[in-house]
CSV table of C-alpha atoms and ligand atoms in Angstrom, one decimal:
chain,number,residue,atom,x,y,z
K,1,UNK,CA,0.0,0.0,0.0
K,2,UNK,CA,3.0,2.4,1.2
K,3,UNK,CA,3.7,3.0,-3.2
K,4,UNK,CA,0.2,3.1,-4.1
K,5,UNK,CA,-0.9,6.1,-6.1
K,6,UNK,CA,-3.5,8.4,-3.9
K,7,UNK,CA,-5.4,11.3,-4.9
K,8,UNK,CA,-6.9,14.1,-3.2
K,9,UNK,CA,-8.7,16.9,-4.3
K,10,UNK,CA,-6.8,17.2,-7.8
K,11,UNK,CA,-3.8,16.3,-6.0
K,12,UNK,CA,-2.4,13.5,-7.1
K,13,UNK,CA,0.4,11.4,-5.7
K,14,UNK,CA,2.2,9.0,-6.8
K,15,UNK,CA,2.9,6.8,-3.4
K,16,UNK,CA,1.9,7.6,0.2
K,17,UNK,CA,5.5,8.7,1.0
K,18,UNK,CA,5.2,12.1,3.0
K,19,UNK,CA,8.5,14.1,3.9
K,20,UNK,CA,7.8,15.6,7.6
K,21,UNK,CA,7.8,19.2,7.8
K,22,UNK,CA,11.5,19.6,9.7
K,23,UNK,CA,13.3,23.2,10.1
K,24,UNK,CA,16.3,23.0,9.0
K,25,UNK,CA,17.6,26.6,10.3
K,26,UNK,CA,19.2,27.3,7.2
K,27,UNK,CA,17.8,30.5,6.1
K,28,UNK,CA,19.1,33.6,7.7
K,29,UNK,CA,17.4,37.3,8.8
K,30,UNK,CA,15.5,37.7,5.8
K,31,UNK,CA,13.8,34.4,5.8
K,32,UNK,CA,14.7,34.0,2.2
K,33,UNK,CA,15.2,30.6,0.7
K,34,UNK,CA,19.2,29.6,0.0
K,35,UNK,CA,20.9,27.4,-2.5
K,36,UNK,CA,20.7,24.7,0.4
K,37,UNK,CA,17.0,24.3,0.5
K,38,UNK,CA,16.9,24.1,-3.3
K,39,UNK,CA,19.2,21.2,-3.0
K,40,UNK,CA,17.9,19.2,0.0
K,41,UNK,CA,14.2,19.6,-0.9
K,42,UNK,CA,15.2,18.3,-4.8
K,43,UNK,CA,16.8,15.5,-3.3
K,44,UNK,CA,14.2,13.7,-1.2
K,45,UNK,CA,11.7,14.8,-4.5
K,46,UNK,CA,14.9,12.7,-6.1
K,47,UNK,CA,14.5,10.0,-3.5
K,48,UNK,CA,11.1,9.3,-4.3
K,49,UNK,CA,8.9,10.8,-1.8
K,50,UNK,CA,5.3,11.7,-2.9
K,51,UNK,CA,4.6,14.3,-1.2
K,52,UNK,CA,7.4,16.8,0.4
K,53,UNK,CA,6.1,19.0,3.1
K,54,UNK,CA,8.4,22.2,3.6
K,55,UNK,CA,9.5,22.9,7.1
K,56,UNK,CA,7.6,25.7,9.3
K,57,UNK,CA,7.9,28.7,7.4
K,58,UNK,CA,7.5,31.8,9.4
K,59,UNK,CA,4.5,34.1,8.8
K,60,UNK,CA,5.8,36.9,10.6
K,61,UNK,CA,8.9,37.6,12.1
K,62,UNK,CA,8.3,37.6,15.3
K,63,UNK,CA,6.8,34.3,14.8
K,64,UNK,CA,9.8,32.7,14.4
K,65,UNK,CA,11.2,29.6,15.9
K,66,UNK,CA,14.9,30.9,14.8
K,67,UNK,CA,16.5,33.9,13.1
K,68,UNK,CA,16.9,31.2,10.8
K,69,UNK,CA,13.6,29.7,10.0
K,70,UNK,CA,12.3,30.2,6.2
K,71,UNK,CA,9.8,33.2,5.8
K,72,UNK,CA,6.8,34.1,4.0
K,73,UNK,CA,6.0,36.8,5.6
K,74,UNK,CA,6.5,39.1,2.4
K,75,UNK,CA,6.3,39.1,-1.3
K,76,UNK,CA,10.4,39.3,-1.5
K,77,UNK,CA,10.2,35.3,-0.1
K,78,UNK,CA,8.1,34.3,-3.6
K,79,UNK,CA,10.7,34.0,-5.9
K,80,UNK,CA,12.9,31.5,-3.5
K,81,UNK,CA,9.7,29.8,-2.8
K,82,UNK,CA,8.7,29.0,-6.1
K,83,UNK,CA,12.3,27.8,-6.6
K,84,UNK,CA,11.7,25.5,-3.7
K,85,UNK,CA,8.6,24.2,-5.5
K,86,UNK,CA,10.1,24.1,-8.9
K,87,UNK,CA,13.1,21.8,-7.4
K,88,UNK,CA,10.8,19.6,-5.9
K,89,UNK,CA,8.2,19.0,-8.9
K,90,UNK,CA,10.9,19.1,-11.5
K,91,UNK,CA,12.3,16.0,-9.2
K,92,UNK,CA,8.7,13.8,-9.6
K,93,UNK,CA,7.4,14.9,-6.3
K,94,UNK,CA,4.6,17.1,-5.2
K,95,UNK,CA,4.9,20.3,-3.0
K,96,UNK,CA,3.5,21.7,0.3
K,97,UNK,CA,4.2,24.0,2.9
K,98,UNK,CA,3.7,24.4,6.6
K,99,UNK,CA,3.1,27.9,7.7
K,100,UNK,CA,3.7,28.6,11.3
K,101,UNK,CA,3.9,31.5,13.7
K,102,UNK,CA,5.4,30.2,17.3
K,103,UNK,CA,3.6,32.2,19.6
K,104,UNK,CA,5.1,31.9,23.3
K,105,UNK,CA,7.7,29.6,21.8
K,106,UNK,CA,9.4,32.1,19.4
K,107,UNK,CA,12.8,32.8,20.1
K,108,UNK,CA,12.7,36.8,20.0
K,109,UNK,CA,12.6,39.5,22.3
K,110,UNK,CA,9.0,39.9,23.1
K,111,UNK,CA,6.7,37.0,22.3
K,112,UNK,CA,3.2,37.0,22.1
K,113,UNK,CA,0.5,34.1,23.8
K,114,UNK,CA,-2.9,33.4,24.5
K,115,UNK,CA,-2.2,34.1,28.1
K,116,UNK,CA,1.0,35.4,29.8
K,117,UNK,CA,2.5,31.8,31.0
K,118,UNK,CA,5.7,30.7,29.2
K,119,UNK,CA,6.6,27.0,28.0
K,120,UNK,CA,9.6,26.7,30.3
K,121,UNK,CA,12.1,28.1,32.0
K,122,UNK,CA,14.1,29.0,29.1
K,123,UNK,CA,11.4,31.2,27.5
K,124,UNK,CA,10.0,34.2,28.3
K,125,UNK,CA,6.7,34.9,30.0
K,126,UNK,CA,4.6,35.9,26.4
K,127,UNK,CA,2.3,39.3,26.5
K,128,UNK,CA,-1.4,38.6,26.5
K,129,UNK,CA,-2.6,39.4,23.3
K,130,UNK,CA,-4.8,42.0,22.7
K,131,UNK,CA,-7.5,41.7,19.9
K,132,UNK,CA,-5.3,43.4,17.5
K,133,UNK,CA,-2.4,40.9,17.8
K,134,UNK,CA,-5.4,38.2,17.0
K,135,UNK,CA,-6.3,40.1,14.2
K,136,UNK,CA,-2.8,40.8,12.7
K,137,UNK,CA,-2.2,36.9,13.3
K,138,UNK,CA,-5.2,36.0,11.5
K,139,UNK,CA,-4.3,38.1,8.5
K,140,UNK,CA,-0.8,36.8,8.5
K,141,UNK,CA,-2.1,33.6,8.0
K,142,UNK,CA,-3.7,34.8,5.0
K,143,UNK,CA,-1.7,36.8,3.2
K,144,UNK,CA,1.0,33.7,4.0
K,145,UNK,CA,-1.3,31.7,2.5
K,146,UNK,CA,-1.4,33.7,-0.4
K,147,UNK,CA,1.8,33.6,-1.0
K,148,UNK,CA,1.7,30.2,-0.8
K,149,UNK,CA,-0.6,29.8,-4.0
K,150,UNK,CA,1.3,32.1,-6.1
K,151,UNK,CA,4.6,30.4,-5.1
K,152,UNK,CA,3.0,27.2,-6.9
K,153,UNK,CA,2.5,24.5,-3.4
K,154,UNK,CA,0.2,22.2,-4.0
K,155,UNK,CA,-0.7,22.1,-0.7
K,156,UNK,CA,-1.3,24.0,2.3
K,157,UNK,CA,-0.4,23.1,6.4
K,158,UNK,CA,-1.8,25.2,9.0
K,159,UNK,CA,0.9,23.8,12.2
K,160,UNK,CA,-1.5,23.2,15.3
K,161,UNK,CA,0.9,21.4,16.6
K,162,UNK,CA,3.9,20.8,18.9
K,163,UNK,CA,3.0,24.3,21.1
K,164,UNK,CA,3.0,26.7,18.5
K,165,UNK,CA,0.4,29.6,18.6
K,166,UNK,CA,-2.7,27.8,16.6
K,167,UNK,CA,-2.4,25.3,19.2
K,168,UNK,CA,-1.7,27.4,22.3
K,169,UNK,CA,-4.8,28.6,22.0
K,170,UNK,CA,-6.3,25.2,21.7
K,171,UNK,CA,-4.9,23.9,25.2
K,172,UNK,CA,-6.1,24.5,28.0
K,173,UNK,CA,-2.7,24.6,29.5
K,174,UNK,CA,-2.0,27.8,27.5
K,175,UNK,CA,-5.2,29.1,27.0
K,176,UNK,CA,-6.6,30.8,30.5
K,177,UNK,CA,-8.5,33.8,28.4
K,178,UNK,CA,-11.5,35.2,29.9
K,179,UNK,CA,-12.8,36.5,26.6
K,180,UNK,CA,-14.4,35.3,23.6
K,181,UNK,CA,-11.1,33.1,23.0
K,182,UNK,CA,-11.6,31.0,26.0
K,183,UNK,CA,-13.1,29.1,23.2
K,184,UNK,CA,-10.1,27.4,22.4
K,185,UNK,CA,-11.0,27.0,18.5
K,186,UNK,CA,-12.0,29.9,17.9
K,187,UNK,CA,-8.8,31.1,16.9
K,188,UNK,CA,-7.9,28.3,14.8
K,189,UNK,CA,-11.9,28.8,13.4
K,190,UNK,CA,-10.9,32.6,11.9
K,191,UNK,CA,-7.9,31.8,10.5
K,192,UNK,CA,-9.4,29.2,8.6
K,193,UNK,CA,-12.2,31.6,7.5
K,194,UNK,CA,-9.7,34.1,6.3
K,195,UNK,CA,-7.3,31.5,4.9
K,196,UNK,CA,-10.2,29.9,2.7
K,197,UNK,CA,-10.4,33.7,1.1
K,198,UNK,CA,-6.9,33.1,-0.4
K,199,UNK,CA,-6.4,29.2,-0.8
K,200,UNK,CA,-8.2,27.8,-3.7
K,201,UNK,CA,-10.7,25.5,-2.9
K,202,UNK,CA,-9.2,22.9,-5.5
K,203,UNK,CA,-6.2,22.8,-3.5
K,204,UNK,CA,-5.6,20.7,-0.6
K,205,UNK,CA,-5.5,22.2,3.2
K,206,UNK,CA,-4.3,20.1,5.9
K,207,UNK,CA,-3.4,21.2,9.4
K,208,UNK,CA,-0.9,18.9,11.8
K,209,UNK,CA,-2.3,18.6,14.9
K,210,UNK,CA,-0.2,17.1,18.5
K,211,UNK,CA,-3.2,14.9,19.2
K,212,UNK,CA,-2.6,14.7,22.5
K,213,UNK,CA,-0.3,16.6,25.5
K,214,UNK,CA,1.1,13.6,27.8
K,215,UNK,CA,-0.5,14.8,30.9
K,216,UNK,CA,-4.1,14.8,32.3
K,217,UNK,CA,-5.6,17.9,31.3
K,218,UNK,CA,-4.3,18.5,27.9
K,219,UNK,CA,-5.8,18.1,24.5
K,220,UNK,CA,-6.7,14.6,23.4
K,221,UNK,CA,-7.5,12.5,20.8
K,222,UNK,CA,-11.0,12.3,21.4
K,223,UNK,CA,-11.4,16.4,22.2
K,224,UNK,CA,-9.7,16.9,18.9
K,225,UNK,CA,-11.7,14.9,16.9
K,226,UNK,CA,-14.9,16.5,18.2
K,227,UNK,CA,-13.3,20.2,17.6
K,228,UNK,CA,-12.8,18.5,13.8
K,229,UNK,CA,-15.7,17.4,13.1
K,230,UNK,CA,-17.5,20.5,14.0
K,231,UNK,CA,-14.6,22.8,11.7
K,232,UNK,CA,-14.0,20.4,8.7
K,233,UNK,CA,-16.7,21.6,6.4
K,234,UNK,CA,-14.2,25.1,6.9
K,235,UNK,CA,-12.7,23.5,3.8
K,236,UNK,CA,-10.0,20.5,5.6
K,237,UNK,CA,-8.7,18.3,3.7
K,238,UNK,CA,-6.1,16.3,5.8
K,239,UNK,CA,-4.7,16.0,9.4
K,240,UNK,CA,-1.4,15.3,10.0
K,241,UNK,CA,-1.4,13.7,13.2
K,242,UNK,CA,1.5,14.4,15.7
K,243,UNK,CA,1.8,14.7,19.3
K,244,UNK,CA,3.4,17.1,22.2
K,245,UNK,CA,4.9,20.0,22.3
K,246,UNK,CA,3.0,21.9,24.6
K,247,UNK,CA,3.8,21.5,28.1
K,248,UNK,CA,7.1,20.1,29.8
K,249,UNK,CA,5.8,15.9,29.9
K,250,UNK,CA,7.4,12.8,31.7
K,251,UNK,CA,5.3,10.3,30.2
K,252,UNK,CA,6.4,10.7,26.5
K,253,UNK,CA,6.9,6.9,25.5
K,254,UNK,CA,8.6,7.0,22.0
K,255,UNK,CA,8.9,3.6,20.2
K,256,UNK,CA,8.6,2.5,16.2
K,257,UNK,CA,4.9,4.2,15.0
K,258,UNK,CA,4.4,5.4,18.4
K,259,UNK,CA,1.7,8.2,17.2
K,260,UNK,CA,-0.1,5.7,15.1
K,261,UNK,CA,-2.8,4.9,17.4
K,262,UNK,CA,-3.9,9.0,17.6
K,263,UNK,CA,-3.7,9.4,13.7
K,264,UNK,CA,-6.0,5.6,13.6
K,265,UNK,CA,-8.5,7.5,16.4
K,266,UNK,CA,-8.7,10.8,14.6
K,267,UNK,CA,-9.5,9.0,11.2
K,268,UNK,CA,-11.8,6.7,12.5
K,269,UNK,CA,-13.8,9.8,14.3
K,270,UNK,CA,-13.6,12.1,11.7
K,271,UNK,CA,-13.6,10.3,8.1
K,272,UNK,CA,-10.7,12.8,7.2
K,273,UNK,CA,-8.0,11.8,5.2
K,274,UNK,CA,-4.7,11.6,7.6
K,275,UNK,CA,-1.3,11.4,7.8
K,276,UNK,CA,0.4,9.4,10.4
K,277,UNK,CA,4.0,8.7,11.6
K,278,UNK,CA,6.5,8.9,14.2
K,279,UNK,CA,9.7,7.1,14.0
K,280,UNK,CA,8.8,5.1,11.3
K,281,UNK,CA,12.5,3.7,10.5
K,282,UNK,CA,11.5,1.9,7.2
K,283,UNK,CA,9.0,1.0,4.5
K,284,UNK,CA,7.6,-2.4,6.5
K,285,UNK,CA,5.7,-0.4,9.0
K,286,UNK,CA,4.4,2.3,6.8
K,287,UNK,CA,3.1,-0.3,4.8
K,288,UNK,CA,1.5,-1.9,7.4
K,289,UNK,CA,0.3,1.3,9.1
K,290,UNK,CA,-1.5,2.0,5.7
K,291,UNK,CA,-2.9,-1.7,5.1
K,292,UNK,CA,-3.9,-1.7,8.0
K,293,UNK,CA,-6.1,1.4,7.6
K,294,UNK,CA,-4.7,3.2,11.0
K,295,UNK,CA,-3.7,6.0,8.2
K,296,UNK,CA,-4.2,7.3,5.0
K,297,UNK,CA,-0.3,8.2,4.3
K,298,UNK,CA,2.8,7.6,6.3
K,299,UNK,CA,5.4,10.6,7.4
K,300,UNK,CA,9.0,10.1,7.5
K,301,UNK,CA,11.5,12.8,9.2
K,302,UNK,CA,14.5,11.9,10.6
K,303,UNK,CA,15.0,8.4,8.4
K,304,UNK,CA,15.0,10.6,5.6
K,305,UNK,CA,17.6,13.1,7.2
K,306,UNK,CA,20.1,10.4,7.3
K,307,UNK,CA,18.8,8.4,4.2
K,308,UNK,CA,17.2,10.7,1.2
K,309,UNK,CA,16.7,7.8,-1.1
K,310,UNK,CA,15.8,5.2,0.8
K,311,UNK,CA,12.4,5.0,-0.8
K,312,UNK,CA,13.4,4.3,-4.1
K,313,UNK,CA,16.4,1.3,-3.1
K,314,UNK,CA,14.2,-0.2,-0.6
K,315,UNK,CA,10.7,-0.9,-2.3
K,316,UNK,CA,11.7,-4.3,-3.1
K,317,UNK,CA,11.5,-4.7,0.9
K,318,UNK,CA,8.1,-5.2,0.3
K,319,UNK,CA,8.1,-6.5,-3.0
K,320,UNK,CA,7.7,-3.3,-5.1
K,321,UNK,CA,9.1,-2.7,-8.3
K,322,UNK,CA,9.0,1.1,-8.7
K,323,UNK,CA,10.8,3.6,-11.8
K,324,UNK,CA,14.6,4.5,-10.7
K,325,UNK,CA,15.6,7.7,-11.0
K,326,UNK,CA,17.4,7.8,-14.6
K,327,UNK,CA,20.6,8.9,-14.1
K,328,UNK,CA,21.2,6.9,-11.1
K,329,UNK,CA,20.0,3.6,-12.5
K,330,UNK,CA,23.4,2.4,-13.6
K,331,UNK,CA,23.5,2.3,-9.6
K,332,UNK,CA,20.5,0.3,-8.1
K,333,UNK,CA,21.3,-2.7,-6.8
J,1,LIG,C1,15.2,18.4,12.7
J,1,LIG,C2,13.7,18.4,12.9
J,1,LIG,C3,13.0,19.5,12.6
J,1,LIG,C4,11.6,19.4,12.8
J,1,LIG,N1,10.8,20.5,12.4
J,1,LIG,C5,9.5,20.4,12.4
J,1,LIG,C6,8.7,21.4,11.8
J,1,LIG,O1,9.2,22.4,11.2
J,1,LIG,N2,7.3,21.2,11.8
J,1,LIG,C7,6.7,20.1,12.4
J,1,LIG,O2,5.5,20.0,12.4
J,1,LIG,N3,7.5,19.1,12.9
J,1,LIG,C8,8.8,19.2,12.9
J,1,LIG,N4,9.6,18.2,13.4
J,1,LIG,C9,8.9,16.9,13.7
J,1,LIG,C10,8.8,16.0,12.5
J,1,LIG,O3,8.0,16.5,11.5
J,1,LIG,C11,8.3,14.6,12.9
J,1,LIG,O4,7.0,14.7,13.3
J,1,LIG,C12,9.1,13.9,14.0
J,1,LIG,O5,10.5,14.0,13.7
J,1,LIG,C13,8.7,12.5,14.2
J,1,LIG,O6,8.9,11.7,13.0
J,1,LIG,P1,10.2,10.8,12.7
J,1,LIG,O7,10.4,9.9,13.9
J,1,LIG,O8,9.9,10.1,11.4
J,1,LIG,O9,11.4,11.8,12.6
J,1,LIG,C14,11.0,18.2,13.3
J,1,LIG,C15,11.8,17.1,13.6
J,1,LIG,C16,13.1,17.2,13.4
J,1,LIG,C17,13.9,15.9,13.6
């Protein structure tokens, strides 16, 4: 199942393979794209991944996660963009993005928050934002988005995940507003809204999710699936389905598929198309994860890190015969 063709929306891809969104912090203060992104992106398209998703990309600057995150926070970050996108589709692979601003978790000098608690000790207390730093976030979001159609994605990531704004204000252990916000989707709910003004409704939106916080009163998978089901007709497509990120846990057990149970839960609950993952080390158990319905495509990160083509030298691993890159044929085992 892990090379079978899947398509969505008019996207269509050519195996189940997803590239996780992973920061690479090779960018500098202008956010622009470098030579190195042109060449790392081209060479997992290269290594026969379906679908590449482009690390957080920063929709403001004082969003950032890094002085060296991506940006698309401006028109000047198009043109490297689209040479992101051209390297990856002129490589066999399809394109999206995840835009991103970190909230209480960005690393600059005076972070913003749902409510004025920081993640850690290491981060500063965030200011309490006022209903103009909602609205500047929410059109952010869409003018990022924007920018995100007219650099040529394919597809589009909202990340609510991993204790970044969107899904600061989801939690409960980040979210102590007294206003309108106290409900905790209503953030997510407006970005959407103004998003869906920009992204074209032919084109797939997907938002990654942390599907549940490791502690007892935290978002979980059952919660999230509810908040889903009553946004999804706000034009989702896909949920990526991760975990954490949030609050300081203890009782993170990581093992081979270890969020595959959360991405099987949200699937089952809210008949979305989703991506699941989490140290997934080869093509065996994303095969199985998939045949097994628990998700509807598999995310690698760190295997494909260390290992850009794995895809296309281990397929025979489960009995796959799939088209070698060209020029690299007279080296396939
Ligand atoms: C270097 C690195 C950077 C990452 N950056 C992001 C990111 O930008 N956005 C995101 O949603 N997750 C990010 N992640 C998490 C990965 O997308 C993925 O969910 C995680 O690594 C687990 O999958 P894996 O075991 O296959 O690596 C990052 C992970 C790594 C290792």
């Amino acid at each position: 199942m892990l090379y079978q063709p899947i398509t969505i929306k008019n996207l269509h891809l050519k195996n189940r393979i997803v590239m996780a969104p992973m920061c690479m912090y090779q960018s500098d203060d202008t956010g622009i794209a470098k030579d190195f992104h042109f060449t790392h992106y081209a060479t997992r398209a290269i290594g026969g991944v379906g679908l590449i998703i482009q690390e957080a990309t920063a929709i403001d600057p004082d969003g950032r996660i890094s002085k060296e995150d991506l940006g698309i926070w401006s028109d000047d970050h198009i043109e490297g963009l689209k040479k992101i996108v051209h390297a990856i589709h002129a490589n066999g692979a399809k394109a999206g993005i995840q835009i991103n601003h970190a909230g209480r978790k960005a690393r600059v000098e005076h972070p913003i928050g749902p409510s004025p608690y920081a993640f850690n000790d290491q981060l500063l207390v965030p200011k309490e934002m006022t209903q103009a730093d909602i609205d500047k976030v929410i059109s952010d979001f869409k003018e990022a988005a924007r920018r995100a159609n007219e650099a040529g994605y394919d597809l589009l990531e909202l990340h609510a995940a991993h204790g970044y704004l969107l899904f600061q204000f989801l939690s409960p252990n980040s979210n102590k507003r007294k206003d309108a916000y106290k409900d905790r989707k209503k953030l997510l709910v407006e970005v959407l809204q103004a998003v869906n003004e920009v992204w074209p409704k032919d084109k797939v939106l997907a938002i990654r999710f942390s599907a549940t916080e490791y502690v007892q009163d935290g978002v979980d998978p059952i919660w999230l699936s509810t908040v889903i089901n009553e946004i999804k007709d706000l034009g989702i497509d896909m949920i990526d389905v991760s975990s954490g990120g949030n609050v300081v846990s203890q009782s993170i057990k990581i093992y081979p598929g270890y969020q595959l149970d959360l991405a099987h839960t949200i699937k089952e609950k809210t008949g979305l198309i989703t991506v699941g993952g989490g140290l997934i080390e080869n093509v065996q158990l994303g095969d199985y994860a998939i045949s097994k319905g628990l998700c509807d495509l598999v995310f690698y990160g760190r295997l494909l890190l260390r290992d850009p083509y794995h895809f296309i030298n281990h397929a025979t691993d489960i009995r796959e015969e799939i088209e070698y890159p060209k020029p690299y044929l007279r080296g396939k085992k």
